[in-house]
GROMACS .gro file of C-alpha atoms in nm:
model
  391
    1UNK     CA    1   3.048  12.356  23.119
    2UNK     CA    2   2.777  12.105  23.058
    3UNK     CA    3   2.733  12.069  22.705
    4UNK     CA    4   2.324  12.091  22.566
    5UNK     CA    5   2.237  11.769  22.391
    6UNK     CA    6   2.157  11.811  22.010
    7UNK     CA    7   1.826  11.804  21.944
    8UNK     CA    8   1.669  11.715  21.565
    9UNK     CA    9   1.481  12.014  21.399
   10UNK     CA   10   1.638  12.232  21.154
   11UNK     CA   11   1.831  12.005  21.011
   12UNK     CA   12   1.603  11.785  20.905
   13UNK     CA   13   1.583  11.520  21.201
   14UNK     CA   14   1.970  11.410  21.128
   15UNK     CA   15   2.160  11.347  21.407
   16UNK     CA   16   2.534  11.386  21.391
   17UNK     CA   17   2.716  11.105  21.539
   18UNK     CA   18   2.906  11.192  21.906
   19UNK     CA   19   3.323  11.152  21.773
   20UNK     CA   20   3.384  11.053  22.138
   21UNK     CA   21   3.139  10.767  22.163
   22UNK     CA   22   3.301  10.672  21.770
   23UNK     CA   23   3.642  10.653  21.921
   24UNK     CA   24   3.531  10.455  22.209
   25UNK     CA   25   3.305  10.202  22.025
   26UNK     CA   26   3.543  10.193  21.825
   27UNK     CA   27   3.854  10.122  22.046
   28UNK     CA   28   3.681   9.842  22.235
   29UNK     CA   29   3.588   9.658  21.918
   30UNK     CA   30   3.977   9.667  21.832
   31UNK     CA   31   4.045   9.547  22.206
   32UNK     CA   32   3.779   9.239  22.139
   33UNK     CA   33   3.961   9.157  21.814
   34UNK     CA   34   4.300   9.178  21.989
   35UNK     CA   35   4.167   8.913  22.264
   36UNK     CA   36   4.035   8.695  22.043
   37UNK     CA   37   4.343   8.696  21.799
   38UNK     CA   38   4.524   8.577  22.102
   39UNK     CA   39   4.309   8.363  22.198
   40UNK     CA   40   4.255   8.140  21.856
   41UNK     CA   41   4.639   8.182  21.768
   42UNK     CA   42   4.748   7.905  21.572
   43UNK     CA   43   4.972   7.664  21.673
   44UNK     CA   44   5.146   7.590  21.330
   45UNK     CA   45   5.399   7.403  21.586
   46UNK     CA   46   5.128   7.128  21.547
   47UNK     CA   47   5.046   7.213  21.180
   48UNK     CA   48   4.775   7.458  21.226
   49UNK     CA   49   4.669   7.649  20.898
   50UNK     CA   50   4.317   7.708  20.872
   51UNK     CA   51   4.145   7.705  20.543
   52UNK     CA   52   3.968   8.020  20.472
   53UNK     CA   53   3.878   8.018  20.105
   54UNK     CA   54   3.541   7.906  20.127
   55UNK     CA   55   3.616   7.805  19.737
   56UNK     CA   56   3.852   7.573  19.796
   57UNK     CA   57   3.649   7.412  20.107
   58UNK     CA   58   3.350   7.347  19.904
   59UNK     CA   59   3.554   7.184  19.585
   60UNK     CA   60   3.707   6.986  19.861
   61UNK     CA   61   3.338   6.814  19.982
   62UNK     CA   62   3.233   6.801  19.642
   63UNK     CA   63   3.553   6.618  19.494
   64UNK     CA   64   3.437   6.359  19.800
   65UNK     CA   65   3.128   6.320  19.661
   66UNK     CA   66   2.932   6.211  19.925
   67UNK     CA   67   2.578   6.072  20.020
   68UNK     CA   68   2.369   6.110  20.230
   69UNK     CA   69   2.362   5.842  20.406
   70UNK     CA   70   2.780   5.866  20.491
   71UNK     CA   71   2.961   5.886  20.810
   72UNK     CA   72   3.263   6.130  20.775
   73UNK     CA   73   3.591   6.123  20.939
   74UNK     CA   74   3.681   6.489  20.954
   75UNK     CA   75   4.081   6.512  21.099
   76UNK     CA   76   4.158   6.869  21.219
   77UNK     CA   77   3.833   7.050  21.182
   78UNK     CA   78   3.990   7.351  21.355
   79UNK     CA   79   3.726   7.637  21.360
   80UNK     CA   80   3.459   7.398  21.089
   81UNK     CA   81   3.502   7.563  20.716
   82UNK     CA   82   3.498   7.207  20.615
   83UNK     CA   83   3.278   7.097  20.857
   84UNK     CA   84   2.996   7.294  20.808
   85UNK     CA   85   3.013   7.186  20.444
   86UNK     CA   86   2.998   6.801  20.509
   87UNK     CA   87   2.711   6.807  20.713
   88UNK     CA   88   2.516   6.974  20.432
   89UNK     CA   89   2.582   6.646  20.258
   90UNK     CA   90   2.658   6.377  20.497
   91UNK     CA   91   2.453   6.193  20.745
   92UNK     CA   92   2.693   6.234  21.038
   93UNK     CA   93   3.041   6.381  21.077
   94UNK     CA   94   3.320   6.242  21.350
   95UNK     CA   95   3.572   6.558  21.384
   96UNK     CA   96   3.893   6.444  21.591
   97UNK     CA   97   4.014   6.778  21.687
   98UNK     CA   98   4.333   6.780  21.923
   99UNK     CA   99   4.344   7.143  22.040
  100UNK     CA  100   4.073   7.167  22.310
  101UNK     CA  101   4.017   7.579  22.229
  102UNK     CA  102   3.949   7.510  21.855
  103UNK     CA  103   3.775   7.196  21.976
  104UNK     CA  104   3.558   7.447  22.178
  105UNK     CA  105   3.514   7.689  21.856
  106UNK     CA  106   3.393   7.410  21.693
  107UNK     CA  107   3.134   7.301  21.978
  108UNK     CA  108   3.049   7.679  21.968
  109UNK     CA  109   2.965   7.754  21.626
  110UNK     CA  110   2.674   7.490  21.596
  111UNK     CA  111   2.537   7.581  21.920
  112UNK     CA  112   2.269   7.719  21.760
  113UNK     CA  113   2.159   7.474  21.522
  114UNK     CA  114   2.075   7.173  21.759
  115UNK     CA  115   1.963   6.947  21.458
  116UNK     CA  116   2.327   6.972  21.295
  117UNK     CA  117   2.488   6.945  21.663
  118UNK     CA  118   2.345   6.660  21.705
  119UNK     CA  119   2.521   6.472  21.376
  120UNK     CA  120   2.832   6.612  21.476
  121UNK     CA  121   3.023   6.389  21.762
  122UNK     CA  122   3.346   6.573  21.842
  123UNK     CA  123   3.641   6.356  21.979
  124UNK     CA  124   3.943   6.526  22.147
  125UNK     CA  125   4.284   6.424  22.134
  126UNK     CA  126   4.553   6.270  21.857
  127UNK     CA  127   4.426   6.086  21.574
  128UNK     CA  128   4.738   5.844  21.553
  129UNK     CA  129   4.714   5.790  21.935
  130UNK     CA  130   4.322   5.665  21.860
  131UNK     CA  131   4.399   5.226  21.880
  132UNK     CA  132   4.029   5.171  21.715
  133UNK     CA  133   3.886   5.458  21.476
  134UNK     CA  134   3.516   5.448  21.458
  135UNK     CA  135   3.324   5.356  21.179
  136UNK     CA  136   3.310   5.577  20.867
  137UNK     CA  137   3.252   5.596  20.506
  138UNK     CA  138   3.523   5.882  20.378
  139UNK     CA  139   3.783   6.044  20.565
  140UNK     CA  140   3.834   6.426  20.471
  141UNK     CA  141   4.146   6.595  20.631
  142UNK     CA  142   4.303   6.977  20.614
  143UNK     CA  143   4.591   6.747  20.749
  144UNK     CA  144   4.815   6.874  21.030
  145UNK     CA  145   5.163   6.846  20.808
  146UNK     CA  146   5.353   6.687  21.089
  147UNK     CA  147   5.073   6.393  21.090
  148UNK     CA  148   5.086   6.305  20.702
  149UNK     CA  149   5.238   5.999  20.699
  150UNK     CA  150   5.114   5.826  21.004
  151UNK     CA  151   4.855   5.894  20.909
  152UNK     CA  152   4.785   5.821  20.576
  153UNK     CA  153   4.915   5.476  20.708
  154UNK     CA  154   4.661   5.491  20.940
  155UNK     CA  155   4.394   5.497  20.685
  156UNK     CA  156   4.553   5.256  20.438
  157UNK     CA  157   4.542   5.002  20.736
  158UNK     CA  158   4.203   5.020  20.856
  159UNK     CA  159   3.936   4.775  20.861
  160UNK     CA  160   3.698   4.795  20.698
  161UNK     CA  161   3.870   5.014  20.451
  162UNK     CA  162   3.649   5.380  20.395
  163UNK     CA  163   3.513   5.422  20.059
  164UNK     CA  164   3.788   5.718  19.952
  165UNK     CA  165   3.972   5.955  20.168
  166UNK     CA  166   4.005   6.343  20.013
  167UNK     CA  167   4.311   6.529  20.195
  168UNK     CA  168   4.504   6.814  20.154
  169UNK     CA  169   4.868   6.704  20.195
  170UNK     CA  170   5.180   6.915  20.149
  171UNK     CA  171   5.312   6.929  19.817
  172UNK     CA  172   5.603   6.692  19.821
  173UNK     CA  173   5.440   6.474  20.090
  174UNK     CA  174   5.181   6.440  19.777
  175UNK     CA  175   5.470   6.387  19.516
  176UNK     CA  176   5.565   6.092  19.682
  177UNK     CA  177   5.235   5.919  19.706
  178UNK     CA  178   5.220   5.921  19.334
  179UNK     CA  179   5.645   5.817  19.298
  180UNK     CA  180   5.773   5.519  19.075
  181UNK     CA  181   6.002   5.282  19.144
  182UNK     CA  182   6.375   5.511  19.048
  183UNK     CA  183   6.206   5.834  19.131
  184UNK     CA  184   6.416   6.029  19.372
  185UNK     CA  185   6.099   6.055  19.580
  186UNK     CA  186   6.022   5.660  19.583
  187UNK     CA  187   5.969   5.519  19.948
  188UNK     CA  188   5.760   5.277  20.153
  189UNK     CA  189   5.508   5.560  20.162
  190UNK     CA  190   5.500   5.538  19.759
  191UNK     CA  191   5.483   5.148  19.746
  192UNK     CA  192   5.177   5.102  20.043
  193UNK     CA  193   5.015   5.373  19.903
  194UNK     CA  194   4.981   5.233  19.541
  195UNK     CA  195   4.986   4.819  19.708
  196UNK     CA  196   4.656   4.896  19.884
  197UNK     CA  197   4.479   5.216  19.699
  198UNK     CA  198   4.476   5.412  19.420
  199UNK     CA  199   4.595   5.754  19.460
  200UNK     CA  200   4.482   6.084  19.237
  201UNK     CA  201   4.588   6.407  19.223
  202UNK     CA  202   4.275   6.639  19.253
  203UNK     CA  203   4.359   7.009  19.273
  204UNK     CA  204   4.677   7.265  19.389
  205UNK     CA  205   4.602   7.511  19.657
  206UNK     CA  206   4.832   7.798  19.708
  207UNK     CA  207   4.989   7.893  20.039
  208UNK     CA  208   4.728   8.186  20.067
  209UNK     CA  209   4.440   7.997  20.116
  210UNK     CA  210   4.562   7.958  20.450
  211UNK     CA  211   4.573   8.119  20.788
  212UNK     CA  212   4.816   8.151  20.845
  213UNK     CA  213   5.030   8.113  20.501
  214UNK     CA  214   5.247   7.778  20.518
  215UNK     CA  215   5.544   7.784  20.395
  216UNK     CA  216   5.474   7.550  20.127
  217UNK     CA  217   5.231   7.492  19.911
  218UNK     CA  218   4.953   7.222  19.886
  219UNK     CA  219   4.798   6.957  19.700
  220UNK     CA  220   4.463   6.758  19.741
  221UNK     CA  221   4.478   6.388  19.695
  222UNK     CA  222   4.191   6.150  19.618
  223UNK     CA  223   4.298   5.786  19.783
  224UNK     CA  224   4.058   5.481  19.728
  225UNK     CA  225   4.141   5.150  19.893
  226UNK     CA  226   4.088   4.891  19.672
  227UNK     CA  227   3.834   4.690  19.649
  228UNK     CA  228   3.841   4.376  19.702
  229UNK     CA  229   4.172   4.448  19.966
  230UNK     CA  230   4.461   4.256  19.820
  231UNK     CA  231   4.531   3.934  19.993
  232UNK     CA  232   4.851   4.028  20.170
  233UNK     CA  233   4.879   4.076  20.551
  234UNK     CA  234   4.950   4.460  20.578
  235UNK     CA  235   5.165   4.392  20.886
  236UNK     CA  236   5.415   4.155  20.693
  237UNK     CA  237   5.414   4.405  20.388
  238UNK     CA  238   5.460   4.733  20.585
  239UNK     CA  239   5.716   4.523  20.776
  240UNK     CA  240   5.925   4.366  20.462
  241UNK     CA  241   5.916   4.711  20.348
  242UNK     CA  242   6.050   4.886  20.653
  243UNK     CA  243   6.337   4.676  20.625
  244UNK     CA  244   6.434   4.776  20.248
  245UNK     CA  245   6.363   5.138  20.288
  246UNK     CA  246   6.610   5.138  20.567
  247UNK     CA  247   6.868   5.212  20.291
  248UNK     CA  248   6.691   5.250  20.007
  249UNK     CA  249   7.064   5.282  19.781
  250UNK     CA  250   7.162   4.990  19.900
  251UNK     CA  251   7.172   4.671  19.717
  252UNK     CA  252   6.929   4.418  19.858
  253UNK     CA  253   7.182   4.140  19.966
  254UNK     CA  254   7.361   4.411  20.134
  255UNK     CA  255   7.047   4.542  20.361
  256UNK     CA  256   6.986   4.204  20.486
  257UNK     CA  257   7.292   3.992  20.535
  258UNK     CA  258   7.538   4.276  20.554
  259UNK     CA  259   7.249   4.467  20.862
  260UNK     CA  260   7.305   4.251  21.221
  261UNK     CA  261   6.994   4.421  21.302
  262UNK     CA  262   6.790   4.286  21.046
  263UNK     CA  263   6.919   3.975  21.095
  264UNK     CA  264   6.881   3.925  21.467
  265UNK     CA  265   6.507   4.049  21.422
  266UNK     CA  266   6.449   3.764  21.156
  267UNK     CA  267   6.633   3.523  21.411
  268UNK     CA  268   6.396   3.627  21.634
  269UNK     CA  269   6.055   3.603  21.421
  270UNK     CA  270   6.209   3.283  21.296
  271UNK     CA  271   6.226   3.173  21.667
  272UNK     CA  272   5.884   3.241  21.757
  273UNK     CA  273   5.717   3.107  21.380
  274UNK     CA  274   5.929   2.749  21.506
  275UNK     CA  275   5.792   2.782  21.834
  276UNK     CA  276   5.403   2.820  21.716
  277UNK     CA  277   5.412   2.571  21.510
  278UNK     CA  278   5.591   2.286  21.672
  279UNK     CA  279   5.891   2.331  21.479
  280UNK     CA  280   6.230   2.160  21.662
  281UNK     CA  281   6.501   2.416  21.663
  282UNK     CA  282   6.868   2.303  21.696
  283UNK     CA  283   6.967   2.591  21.919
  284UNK     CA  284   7.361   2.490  21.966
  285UNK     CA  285   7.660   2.676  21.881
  286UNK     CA  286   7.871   2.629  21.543
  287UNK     CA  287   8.123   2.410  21.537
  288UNK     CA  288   8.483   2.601  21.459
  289UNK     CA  289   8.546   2.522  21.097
  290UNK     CA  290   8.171   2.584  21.002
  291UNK     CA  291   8.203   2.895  21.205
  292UNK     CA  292   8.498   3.052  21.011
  293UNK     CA  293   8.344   2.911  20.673
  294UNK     CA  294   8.068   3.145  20.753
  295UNK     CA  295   8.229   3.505  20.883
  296UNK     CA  296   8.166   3.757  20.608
  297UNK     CA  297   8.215   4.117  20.644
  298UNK     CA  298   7.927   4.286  20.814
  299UNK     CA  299   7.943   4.588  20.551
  300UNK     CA  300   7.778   4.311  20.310
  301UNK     CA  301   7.867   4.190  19.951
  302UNK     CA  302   7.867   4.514  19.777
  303UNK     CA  303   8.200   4.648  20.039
  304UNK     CA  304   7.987   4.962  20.122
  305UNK     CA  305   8.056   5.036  20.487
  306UNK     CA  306   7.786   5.087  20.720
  307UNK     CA  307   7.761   5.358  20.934
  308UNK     CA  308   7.459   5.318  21.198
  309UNK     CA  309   7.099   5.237  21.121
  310UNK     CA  310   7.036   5.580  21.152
  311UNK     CA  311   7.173   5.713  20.828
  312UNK     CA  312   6.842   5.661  20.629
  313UNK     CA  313   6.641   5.833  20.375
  314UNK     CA  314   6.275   5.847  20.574
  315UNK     CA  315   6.388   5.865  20.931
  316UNK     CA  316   6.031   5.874  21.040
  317UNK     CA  317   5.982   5.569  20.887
  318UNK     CA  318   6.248   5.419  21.086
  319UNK     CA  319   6.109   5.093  21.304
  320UNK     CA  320   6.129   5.123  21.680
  321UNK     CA  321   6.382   4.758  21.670
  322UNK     CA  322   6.605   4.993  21.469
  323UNK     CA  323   6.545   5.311  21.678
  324UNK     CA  324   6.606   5.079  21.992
  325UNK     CA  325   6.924   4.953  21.913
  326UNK     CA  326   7.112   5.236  21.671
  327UNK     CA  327   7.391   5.321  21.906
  328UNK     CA  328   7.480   4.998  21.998
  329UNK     CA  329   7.480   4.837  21.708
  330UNK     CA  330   7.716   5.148  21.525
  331UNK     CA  331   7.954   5.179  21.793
  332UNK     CA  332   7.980   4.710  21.815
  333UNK     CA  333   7.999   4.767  21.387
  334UNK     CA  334   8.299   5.043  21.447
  335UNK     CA  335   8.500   4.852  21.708
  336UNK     CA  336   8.441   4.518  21.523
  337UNK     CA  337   8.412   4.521  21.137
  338UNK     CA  338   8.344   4.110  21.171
  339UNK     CA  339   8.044   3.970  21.195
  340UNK     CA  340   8.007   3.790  21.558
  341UNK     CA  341   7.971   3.426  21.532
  342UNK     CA  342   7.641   3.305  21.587
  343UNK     CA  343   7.460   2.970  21.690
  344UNK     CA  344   7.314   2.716  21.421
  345UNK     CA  345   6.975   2.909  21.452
  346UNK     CA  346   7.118   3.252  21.302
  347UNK     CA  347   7.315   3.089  21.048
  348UNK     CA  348   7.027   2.819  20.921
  349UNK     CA  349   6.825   3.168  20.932
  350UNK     CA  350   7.124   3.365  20.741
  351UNK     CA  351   7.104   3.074  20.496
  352UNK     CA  352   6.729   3.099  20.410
  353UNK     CA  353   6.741   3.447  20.329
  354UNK     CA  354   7.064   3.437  20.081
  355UNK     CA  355   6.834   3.156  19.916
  356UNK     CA  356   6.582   3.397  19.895
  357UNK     CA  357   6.761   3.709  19.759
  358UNK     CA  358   7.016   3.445  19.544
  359UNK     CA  359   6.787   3.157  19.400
  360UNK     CA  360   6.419   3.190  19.457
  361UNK     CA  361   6.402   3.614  19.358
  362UNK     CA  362   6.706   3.665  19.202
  363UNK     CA  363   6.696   4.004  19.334
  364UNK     CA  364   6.996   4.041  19.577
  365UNK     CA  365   7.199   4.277  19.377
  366UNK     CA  366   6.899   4.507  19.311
  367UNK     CA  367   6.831   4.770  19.487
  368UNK     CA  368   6.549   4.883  19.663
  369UNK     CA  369   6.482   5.221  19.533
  370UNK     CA  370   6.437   5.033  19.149
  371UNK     CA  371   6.229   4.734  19.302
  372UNK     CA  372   5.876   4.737  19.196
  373UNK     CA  373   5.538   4.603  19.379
  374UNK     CA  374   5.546   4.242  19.185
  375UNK     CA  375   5.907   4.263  19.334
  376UNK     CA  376   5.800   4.318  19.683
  377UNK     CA  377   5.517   4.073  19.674
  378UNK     CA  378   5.782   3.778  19.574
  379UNK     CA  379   6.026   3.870  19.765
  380UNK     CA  380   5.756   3.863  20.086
  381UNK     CA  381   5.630   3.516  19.960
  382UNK     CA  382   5.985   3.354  19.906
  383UNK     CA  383   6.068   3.507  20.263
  384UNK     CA  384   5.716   3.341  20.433
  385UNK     CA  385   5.721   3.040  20.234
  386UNK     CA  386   6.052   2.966  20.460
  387UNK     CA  387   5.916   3.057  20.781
  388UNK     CA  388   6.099   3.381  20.769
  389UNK     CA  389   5.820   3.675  20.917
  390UNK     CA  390   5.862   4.034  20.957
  391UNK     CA  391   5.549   4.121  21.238
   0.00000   0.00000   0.00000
């Protein structure tokens, strides 16, 4: 039977809501949320936690205080809580966003606000893989976890440096920006982070800020280059300091001569320096009683045996030379505890760097984990002054 449609009258022109159309309204609202929950899942596979206190966003953009006349580097934008922030203070923001749908979201939300659109330029795809950033004034990052160090590296080495760089790391990543020299935490990251900025701790921010929850908590980090950049070539630095960091327990003396590795990529820069600037090598082999004068154990002075380049503290710091030739150099070290003989060229080589660690630094006994930066810069200008390059 038809039912009569209720009409207002006695009751005072009130309608009474239909509890069929309710449910159904109400069911296809949940059935849009569902979609679009599955569509916007986060990838936290690629470090995806999006920052939903709008609190903690807009401390964030003020600790950066900005002008407006700035260019902002935004890394990970995802959905634009920060975003939408920065370009209420900024003159122009460049988002690099790797996840096309969030990428999209992003494109989306200032759709209709064509005057802010147009001061947004979107770029999709990995900020590491970028060669040439463009130009900007600040850098602030909700930074993908997995990303952290390459790319605070990333920052610390570009040209012309920004004017300070706010970004929310993990907690420990943090830690170790701020490490000394015989901290547990103390690593390359520590030393080119304090060699070419200085870093500040600006605020905790608690796993539930986030969606979804990490499972760690975070800290925000203030890093300004320094100005005027210190007169060091970042390549030579970074590189003397991959070498150290290999092992960072392990006395200097012993993470040079006692490393074939190392030593073979030294040969090898010491090559090329000699061949760019005219320098007449004597590229013969050893005669036999020099040879056997010269055979030392390759497990170096302090009798610790090596066991692959791959036992390290940072592996992710680990160079691509080392990466490259782990498993043949651990297996050659396990069937052959001696050091092969080399030509004149590695040995005149071998010899520059013991008078490096030995006379000129005094520092091959020390180890790296207890060296500071005025050890690092002398042992890098002792090292170039003979020729001896590590880029």
């Amino acid at each position: 039977m038809a039912r009569t449609p209720r009409r207002s009258g006695s009751n005072g022109g009130i309608t009474k809501p239909d509890p069929y159309a309710t449910a159904a309204a109400t069911r296809k609202g949940k059935s849009k949320t569902t979609a679009a929950n599955n569509i916007f899942k986060m990838n936290t596979d690629i470090g995806q936690h999006i920052l939903k206190n709008p609190g903690v966003a807009q401390a964030i953009v003020d600790k950066a205080d900005l002008k407006q006349s700035d260019i902002v580097l935004e890394v990970g934008p995802g959905t634009g809580n920060l975003t939408t922030r920065i370009l209420e203070k900024a003159k122009r923001v460049i988002a690099v966003e790797q996840d096309p749908r969030m990428a999209a979201e992003l494109t989306k939300r200032f759709q209709s606000t064509p005057a802010t659109a147009k001061r947004l330029e979107l770029i999709l795809g990995d900020v590491i893989k970028i060669p040439e950033l463009p130009y900007f004034d600040v850098c602030i990052s909700n930074t993908p976890y997995q990303i952290s160090s390459p790319l605070t590296f990333k920052l610390l080495a570009t040209s012309p440096s920004p004017r300070t760089c706010i970004l929310m790391f993990q907690r420990e990543f943090a830690m170790r920006l701020f490490a000394k020299a015989g901290d547990k935490l103390y690593s390359r990251l520590s030393v080119n982070a304090q060699m070419w900025a200085t870093v500040t701790h600006v605020m905790k921010v608690g796993r539930n800020n986030f969606n979804p929850p990490p499972q760690v908590e975070s800290n925000v980090v203030r890093i300004t280059p320094k100005k005027p950049r210190p007169q060091v070539s970042y390549e030579e630095w970074d590189g003397l300091l991959r070498v150290v960091f290999v092992r960072k327990n392990r006395v200097l003396r012993s993470g040079f001569l006692g490393t074939s590795s190392v030593m073979e990529m030294l040969e090898a820069n010491y090559r090329t320096f000699c061949a760019q600037n005219d320098v007449i090598l004597d590229d013969g082999p050893l005669d036999e009683a020099a040879a056997e004068g010269m055979e030392i154990d390759e497990a170096g002075a302090d009798g610790e045996e090596w066991d692959g380049i791959m036992d390290m503290d940072d592996e992710d710091d680990l160079p691509d030379f080392f990466k490259e030739e782990a498993d043949r150099k651990a297996k050659k070290l396990q069937d052959n505890p001696n050091r092969k003989k080399k030509g004149k060229v590695a040995e005149l080589v071998r010899a520059k760097v013991k008078k490096v660690l030995e006379t000129d630094t005094d520092l091959a006994n020390k180890r790296a984990r207890l060296c500071d930066e005025g050890d690092f810069l002398r042992l890098l200008y002792a090292f170039n002054q003979e020729g001896i390059h590590f880029s």
